[in-house]
PDB file of C-alpha atoms and ligand atoms in Angstrom:
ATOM      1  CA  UNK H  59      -9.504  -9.993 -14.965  1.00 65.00           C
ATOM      2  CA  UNK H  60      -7.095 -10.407 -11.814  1.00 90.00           C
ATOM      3  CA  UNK H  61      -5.221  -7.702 -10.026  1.00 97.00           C
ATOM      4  CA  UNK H  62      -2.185  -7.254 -10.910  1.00 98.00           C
ATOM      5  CA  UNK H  63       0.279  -8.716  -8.369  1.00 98.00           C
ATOM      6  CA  UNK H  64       2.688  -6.353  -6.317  1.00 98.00           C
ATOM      7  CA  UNK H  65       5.767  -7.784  -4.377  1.00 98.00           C
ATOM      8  CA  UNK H  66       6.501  -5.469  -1.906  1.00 98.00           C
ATOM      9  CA  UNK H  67      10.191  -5.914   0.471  1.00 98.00           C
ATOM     10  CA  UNK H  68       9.994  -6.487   3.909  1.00 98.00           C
ATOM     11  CA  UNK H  69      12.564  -6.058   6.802  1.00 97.00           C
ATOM     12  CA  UNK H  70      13.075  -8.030   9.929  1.00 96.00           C
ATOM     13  CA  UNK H  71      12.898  -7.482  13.598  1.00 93.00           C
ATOM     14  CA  UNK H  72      12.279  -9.123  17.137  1.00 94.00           C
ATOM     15  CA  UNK H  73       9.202  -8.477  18.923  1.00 94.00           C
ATOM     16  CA  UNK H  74       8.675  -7.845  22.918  1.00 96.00           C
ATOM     17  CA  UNK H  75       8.572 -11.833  23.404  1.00 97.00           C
ATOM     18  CA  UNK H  76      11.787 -12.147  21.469  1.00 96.00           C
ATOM     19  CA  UNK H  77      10.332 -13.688  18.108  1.00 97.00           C
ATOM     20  CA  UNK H  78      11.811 -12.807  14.794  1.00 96.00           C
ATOM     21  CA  UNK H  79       9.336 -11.062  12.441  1.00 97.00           C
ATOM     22  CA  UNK H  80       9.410 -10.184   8.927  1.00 97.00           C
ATOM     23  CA  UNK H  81       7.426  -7.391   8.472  1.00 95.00           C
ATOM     24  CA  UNK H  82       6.033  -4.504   6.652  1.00 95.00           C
ATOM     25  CA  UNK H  83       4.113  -1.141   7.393  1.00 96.00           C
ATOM     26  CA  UNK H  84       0.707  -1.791   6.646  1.00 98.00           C
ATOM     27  CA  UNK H  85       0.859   1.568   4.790  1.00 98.00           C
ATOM     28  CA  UNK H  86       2.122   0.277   2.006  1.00 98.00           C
ATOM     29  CA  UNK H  87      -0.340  -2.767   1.296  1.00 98.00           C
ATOM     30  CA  UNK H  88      -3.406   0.209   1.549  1.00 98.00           C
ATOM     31  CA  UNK H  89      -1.784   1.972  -0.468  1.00 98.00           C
ATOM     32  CA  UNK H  90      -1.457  -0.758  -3.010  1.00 98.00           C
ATOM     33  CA  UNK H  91      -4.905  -2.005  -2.569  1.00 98.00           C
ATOM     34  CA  UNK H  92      -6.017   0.925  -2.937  1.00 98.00           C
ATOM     35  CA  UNK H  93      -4.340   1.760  -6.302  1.00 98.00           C
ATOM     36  CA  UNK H  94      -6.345  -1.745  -7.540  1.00 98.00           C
ATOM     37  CA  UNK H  95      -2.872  -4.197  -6.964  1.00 98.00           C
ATOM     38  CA  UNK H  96      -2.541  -7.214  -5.026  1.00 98.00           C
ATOM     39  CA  UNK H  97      -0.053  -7.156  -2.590  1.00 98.00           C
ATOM     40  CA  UNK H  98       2.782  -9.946  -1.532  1.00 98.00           C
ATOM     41  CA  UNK H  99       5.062  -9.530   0.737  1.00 98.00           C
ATOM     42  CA  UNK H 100       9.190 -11.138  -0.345  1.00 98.00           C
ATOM     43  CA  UNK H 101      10.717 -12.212   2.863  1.00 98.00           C
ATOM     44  CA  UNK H 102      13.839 -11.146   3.305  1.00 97.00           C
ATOM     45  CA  UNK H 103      16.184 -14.558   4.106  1.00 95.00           C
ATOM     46  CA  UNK H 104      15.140 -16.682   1.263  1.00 97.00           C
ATOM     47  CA  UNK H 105      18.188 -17.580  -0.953  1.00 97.00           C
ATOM     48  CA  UNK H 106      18.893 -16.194  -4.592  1.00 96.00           C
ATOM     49  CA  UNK H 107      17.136 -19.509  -6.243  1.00 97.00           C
ATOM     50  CA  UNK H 108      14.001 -19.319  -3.667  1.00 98.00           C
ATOM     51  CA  UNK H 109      13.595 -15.630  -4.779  1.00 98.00           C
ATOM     52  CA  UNK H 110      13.791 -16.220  -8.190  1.00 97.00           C
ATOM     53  CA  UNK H 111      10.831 -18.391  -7.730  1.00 97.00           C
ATOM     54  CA  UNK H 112       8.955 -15.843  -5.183  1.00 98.00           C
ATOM     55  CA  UNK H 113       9.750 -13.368  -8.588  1.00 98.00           C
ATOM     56  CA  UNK H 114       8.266 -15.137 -11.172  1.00 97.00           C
ATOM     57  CA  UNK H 115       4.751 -14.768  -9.873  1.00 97.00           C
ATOM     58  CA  UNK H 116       5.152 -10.834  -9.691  1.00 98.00           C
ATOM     59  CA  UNK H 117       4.102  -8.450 -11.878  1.00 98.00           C
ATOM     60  CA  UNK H 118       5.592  -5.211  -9.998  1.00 98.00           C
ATOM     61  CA  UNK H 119       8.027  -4.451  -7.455  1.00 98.00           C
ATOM     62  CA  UNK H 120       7.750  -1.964  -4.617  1.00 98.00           C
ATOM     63  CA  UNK H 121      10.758  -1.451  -2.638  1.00 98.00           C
ATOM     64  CA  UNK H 122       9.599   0.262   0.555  1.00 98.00           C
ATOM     65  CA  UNK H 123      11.972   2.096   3.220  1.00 97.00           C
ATOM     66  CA  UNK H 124      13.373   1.541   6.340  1.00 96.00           C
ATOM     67  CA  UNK H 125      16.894   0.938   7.842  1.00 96.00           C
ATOM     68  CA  UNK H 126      20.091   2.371   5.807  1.00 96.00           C
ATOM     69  CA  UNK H 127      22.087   0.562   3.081  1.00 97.00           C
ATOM     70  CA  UNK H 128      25.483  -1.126   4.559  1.00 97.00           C
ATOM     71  CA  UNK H 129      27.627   2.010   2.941  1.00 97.00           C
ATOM     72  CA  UNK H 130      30.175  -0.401   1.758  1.00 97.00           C
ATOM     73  CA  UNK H 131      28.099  -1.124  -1.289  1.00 97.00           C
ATOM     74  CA  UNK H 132      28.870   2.295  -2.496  1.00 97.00           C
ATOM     75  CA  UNK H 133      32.130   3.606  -0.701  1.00 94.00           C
ATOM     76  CA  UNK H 134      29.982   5.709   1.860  1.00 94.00           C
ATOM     77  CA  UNK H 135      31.584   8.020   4.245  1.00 92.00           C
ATOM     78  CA  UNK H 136      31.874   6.075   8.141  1.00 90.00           C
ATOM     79  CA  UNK H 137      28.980   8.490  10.295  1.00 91.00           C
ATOM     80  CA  UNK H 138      27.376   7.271  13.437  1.00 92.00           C
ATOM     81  CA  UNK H 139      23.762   7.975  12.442  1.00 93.00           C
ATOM     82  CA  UNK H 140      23.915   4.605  10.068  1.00 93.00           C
ATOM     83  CA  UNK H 141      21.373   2.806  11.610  1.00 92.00           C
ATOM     84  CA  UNK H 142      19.950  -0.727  11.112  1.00 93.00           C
ATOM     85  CA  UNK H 143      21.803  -2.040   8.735  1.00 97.00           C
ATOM     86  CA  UNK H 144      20.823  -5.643   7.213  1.00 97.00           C
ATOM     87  CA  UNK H 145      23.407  -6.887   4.365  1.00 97.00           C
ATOM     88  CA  UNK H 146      20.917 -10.046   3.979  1.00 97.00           C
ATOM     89  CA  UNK H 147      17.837  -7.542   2.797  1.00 98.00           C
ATOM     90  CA  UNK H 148      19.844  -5.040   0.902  1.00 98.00           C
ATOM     91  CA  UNK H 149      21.385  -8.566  -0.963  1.00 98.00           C
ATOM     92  CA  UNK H 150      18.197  -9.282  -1.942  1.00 98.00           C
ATOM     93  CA  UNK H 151      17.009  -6.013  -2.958  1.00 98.00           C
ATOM     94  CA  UNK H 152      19.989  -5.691  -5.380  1.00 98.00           C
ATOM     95  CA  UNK H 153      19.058  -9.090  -6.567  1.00 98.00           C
ATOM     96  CA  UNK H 154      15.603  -7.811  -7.256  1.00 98.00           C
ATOM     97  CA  UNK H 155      16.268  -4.250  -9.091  1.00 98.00           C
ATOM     98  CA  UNK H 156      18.725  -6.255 -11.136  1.00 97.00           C
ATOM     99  CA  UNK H 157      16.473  -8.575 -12.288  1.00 97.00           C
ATOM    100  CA  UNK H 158      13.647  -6.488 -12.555  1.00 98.00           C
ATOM    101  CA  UNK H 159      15.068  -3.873 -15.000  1.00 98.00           C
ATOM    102  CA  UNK H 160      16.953  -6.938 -17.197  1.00 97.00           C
ATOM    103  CA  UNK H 161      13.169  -8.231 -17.595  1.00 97.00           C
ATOM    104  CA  UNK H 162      11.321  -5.025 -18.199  1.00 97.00           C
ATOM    105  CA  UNK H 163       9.180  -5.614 -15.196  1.00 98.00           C
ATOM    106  CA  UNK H 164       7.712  -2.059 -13.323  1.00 98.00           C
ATOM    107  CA  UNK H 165       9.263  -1.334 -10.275  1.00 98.00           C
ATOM    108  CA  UNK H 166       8.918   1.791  -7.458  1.00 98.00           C
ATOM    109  CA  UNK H 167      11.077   2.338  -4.664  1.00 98.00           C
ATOM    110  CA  UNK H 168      10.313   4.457  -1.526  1.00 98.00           C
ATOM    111  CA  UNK H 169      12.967   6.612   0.541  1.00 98.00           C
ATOM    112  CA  UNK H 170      15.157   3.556   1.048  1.00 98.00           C
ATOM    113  CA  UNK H 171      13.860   2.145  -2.267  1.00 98.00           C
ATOM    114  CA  UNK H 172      15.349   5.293  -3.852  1.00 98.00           C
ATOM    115  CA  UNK H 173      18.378   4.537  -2.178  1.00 98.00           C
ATOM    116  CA  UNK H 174      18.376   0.827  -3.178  1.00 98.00           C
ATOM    117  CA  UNK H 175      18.181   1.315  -6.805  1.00 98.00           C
ATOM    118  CA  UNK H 176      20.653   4.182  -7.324  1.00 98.00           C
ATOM    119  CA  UNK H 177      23.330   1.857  -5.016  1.00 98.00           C
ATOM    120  CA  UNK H 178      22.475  -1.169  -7.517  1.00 98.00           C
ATOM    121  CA  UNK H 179      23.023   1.015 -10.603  1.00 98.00           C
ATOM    122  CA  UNK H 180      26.431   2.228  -9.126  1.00 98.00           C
ATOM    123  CA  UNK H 181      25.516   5.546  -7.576  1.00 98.00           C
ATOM    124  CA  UNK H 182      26.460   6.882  -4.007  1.00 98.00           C
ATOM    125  CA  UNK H 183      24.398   7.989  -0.634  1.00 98.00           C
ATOM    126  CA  UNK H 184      25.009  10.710   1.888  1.00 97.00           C
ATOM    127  CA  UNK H 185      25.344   8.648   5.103  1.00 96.00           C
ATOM    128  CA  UNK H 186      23.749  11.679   6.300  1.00 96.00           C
ATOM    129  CA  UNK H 187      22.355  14.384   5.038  1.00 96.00           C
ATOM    130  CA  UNK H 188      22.759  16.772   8.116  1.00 92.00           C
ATOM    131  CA  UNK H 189      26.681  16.405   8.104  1.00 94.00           C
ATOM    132  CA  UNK H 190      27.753  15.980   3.888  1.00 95.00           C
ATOM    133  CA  UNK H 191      24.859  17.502   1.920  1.00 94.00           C
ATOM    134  CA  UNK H 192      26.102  21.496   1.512  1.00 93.00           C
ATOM    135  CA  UNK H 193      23.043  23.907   2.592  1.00 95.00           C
ATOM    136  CA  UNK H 194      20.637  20.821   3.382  1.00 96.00           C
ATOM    137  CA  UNK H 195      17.198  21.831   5.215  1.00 95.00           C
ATOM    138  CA  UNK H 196      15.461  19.673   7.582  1.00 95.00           C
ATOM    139  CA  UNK H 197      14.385  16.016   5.964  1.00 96.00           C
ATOM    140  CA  UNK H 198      14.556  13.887   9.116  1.00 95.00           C
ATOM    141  CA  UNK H 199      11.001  14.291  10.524  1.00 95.00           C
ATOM    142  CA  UNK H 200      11.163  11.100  12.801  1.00 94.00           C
ATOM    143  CA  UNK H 201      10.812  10.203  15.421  1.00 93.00           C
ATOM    144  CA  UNK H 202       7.866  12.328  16.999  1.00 95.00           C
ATOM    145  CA  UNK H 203       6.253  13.646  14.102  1.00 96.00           C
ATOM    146  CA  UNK H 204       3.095  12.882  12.188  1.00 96.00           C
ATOM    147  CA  UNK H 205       4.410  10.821   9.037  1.00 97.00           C
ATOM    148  CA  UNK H 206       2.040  12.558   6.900  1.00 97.00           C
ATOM    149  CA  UNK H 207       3.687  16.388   7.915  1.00 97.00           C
ATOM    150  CA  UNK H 208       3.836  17.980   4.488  1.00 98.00           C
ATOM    151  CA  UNK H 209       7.425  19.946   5.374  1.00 97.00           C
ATOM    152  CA  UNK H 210       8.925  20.804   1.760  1.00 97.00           C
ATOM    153  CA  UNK H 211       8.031  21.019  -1.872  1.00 98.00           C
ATOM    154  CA  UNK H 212       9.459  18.978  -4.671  1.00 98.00           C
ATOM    155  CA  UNK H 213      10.185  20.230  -7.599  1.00 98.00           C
ATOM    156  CA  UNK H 214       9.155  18.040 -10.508  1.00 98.00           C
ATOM    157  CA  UNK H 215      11.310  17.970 -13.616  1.00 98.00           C
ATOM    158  CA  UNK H 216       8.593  18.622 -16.569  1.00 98.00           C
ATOM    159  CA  UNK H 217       8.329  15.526 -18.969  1.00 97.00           C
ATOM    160  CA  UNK H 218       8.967  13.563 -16.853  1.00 98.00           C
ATOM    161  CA  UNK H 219       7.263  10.156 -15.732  1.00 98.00           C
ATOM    162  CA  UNK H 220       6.588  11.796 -12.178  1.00 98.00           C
ATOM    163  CA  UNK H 221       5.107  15.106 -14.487  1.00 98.00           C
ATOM    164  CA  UNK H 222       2.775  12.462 -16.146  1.00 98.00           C
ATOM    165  CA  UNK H 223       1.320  11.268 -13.053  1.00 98.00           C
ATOM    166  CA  UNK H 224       1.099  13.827 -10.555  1.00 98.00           C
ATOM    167  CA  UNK H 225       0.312  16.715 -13.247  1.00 97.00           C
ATOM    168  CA  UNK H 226       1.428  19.573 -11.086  1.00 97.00           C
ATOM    169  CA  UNK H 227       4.854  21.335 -11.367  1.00 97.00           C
ATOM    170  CA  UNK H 228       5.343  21.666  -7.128  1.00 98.00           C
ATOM    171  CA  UNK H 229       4.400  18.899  -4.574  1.00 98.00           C
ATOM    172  CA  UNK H 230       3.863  19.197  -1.145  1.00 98.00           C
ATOM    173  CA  UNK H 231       5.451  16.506   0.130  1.00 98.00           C
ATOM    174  CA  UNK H 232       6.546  14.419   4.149  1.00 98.00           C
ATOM    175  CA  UNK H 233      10.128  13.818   4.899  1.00 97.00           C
ATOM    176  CA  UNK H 234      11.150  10.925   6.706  1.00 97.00           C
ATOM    177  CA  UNK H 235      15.244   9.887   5.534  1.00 96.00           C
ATOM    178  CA  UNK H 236      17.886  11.207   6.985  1.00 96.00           C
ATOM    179  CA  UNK H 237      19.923   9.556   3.727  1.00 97.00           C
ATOM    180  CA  UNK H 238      19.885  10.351   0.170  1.00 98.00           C
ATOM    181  CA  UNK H 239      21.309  10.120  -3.437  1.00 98.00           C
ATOM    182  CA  UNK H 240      25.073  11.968  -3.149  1.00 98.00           C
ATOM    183  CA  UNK H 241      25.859  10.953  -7.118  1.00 98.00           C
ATOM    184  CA  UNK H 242      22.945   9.775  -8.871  1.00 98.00           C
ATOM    185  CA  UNK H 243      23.402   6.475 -11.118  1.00 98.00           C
ATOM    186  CA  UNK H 244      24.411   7.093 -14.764  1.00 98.00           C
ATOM    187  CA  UNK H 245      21.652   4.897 -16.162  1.00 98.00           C
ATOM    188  CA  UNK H 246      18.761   6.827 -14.057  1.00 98.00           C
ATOM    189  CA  UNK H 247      17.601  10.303 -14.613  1.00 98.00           C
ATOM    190  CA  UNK H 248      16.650  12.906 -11.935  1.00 98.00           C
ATOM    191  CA  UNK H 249      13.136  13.843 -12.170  1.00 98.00           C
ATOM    192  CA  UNK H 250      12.959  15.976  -8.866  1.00 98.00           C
ATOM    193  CA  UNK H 251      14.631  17.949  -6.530  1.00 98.00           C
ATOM    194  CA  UNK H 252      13.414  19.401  -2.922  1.00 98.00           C
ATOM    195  CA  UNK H 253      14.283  23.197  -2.497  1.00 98.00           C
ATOM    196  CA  UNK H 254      18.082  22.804  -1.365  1.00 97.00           C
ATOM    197  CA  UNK H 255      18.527  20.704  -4.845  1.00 97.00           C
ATOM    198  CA  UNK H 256      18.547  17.159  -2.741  1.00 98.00           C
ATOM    199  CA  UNK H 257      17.302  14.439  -5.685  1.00 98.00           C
ATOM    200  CA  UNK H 258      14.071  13.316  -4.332  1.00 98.00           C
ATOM    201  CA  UNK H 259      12.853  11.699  -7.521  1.00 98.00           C
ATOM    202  CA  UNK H 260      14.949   9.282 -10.663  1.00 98.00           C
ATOM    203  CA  UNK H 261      13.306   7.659 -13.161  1.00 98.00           C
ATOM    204  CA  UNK H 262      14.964   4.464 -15.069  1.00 98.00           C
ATOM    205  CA  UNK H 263      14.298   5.822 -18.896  1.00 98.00           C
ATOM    206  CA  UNK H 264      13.520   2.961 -21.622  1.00 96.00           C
ATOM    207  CA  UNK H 265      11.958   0.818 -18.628  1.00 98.00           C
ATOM    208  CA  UNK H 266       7.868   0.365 -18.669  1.00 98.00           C
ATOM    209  CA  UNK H 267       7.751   1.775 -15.005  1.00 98.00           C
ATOM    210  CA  UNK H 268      11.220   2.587 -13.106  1.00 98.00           C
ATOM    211  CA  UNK H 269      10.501   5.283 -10.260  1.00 98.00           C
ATOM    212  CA  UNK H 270      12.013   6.078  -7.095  1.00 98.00           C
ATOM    213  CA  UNK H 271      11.222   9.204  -4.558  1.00 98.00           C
ATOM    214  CA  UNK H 272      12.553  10.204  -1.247  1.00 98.00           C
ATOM    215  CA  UNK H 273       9.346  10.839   0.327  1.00 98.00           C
ATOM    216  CA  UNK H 274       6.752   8.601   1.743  1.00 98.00           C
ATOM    217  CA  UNK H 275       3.750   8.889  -0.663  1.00 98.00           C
ATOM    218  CA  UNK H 276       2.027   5.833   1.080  1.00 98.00           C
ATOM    219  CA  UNK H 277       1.116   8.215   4.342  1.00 98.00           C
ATOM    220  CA  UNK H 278       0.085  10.654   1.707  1.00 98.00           C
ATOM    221  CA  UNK H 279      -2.606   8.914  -0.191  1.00 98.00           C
ATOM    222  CA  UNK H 280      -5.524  11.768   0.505  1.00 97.00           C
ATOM    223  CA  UNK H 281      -3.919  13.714  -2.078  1.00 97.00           C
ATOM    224  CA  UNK H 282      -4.863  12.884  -5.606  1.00 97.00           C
ATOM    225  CA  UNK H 283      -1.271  13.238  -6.895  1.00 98.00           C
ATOM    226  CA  UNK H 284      -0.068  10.286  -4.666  1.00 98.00           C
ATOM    227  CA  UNK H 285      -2.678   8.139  -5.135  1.00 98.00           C
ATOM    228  CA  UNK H 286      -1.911   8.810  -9.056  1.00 98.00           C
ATOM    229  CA  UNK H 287       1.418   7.285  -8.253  1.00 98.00           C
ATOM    230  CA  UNK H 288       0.863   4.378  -6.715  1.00 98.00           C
ATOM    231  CA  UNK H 289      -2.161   3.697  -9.317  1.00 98.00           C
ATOM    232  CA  UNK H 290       0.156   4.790 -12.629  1.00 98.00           C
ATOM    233  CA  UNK H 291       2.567   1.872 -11.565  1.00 98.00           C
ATOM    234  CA  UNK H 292      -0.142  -0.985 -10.876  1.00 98.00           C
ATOM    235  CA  UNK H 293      -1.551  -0.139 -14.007  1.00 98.00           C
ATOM    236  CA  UNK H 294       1.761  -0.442 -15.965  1.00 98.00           C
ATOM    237  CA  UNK H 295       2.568  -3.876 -13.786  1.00 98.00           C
ATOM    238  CA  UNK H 296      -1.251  -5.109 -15.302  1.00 98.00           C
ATOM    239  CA  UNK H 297       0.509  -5.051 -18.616  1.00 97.00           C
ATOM    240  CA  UNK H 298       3.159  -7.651 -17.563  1.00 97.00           C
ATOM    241  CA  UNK H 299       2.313 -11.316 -18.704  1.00 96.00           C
ATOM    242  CA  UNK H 300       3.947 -13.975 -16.591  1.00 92.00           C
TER     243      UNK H 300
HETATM  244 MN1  LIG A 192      13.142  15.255   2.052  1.00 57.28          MN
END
């Protein structure tokens, strides 16, 4: 029997000679290989009707971080810490967590992928935590830390999907966002909170996998519970027939 096949996002740059790349952290793909997928990177650039076709041969989504949604998709408060903003990726993204939840195929965001599918479901974002979120602790470990620094717990929401998989009631988990869910979407539920009551974790109920978290489980995949993640939502992506 094949792998099941994972899409995962990408975002673009320039390297030192000046060449546009499209790109993503190698993390990711380990940590999909590792959970028995096979992983294909969606460029970001390629037109609604060439992404519809990159789509039909996946059987999972995973919507990875990096650089902040353009707040106008949700009425975000102006703050100078927005940083990299590309309205051609987040297009696509909402393009893709659209479609994906109208077919019933298994998606999983990460930090920005959190942020990505509240925005398409018609929640809001902090533009930063730091200045709007009332009593917020540290969660912007970058740069100049280790990505895997386990520096707060998340509090998981029993019954959950997250509960299923990770089977403990407190996870030690990294923080790398200095964004996060301000008014979660009414369709998604919050599954899990870190200790100043920040959603870290939603869940898409009545959908065969719909999971997003604010940490970075990918640099995390020594610990059984992450690796449970990543491995609970190639499994339910195995089930979809293309
Ligand atoms: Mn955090």
């Amino acid at each position: 029997m094949s792998l099941p096949i994972i899409g995962l996002t990408t975002s673009r740059s320039t390297n030192e000679a000046g060449i546009p790349l499209i790109a993503t952290t190698e993390a990711y793909v380990q940590a999909i290989l590792g959970a028995g997928g096979s992983p294909l990177l969606i460029p970001v650039g390629l037109s609604d009707s060439q992404l519809i076709e990159v789509y039909s041969h996946l059987q999972g989504l995973l919507f990875i971080g990096g650089g902040d949604v353009d707040p106008a998709l949700y009425g975000g408060i102006p703050s100078s810490h927005i940083n990299d903003v590309d309205p051609v990726r987040d297009h696509l993204e909402l393009v893709l967590v659209q479609r994906a939840i109208k077919d019933g195929r298994p998606f999983f965001g990460i930090c920005r992928g959190i942020q990505v599918i509240n925005v398409a479901l018609g929640g809001k974002l902090y533009t930063d935590i730091g200045q709007q979120h009332v009593g917020a602790i540290r969660h912007d470990y970058f740069p100049g830390f280790p990505r895997n620094l386990i520096v707060h717990n998340i509090e998981v929401i029993p019954g959950s999907l997250l509960a299923g998989l990770v089977r403990v009631p407190l996870l030690p988990v990294n923080s790398l966002h200095h964004q996060g869910i301000s008014v979660v979407a009414p369709s998604l539920r919050t599954i899990g909170f870190s200790p100043d009551g920040l959603i870290e974790a939603v869940e898409l109920p009545e959908h065969p996998f719909g999971l997003g978290v604010q940490w970075h489980p990918e640099w995390l995949t020594d610990q059984t519970s992450m690796q449970a993640i990543f491995r609970g939502f190639v499994e339910a992506a195995g089930k979809i027939i293309l």
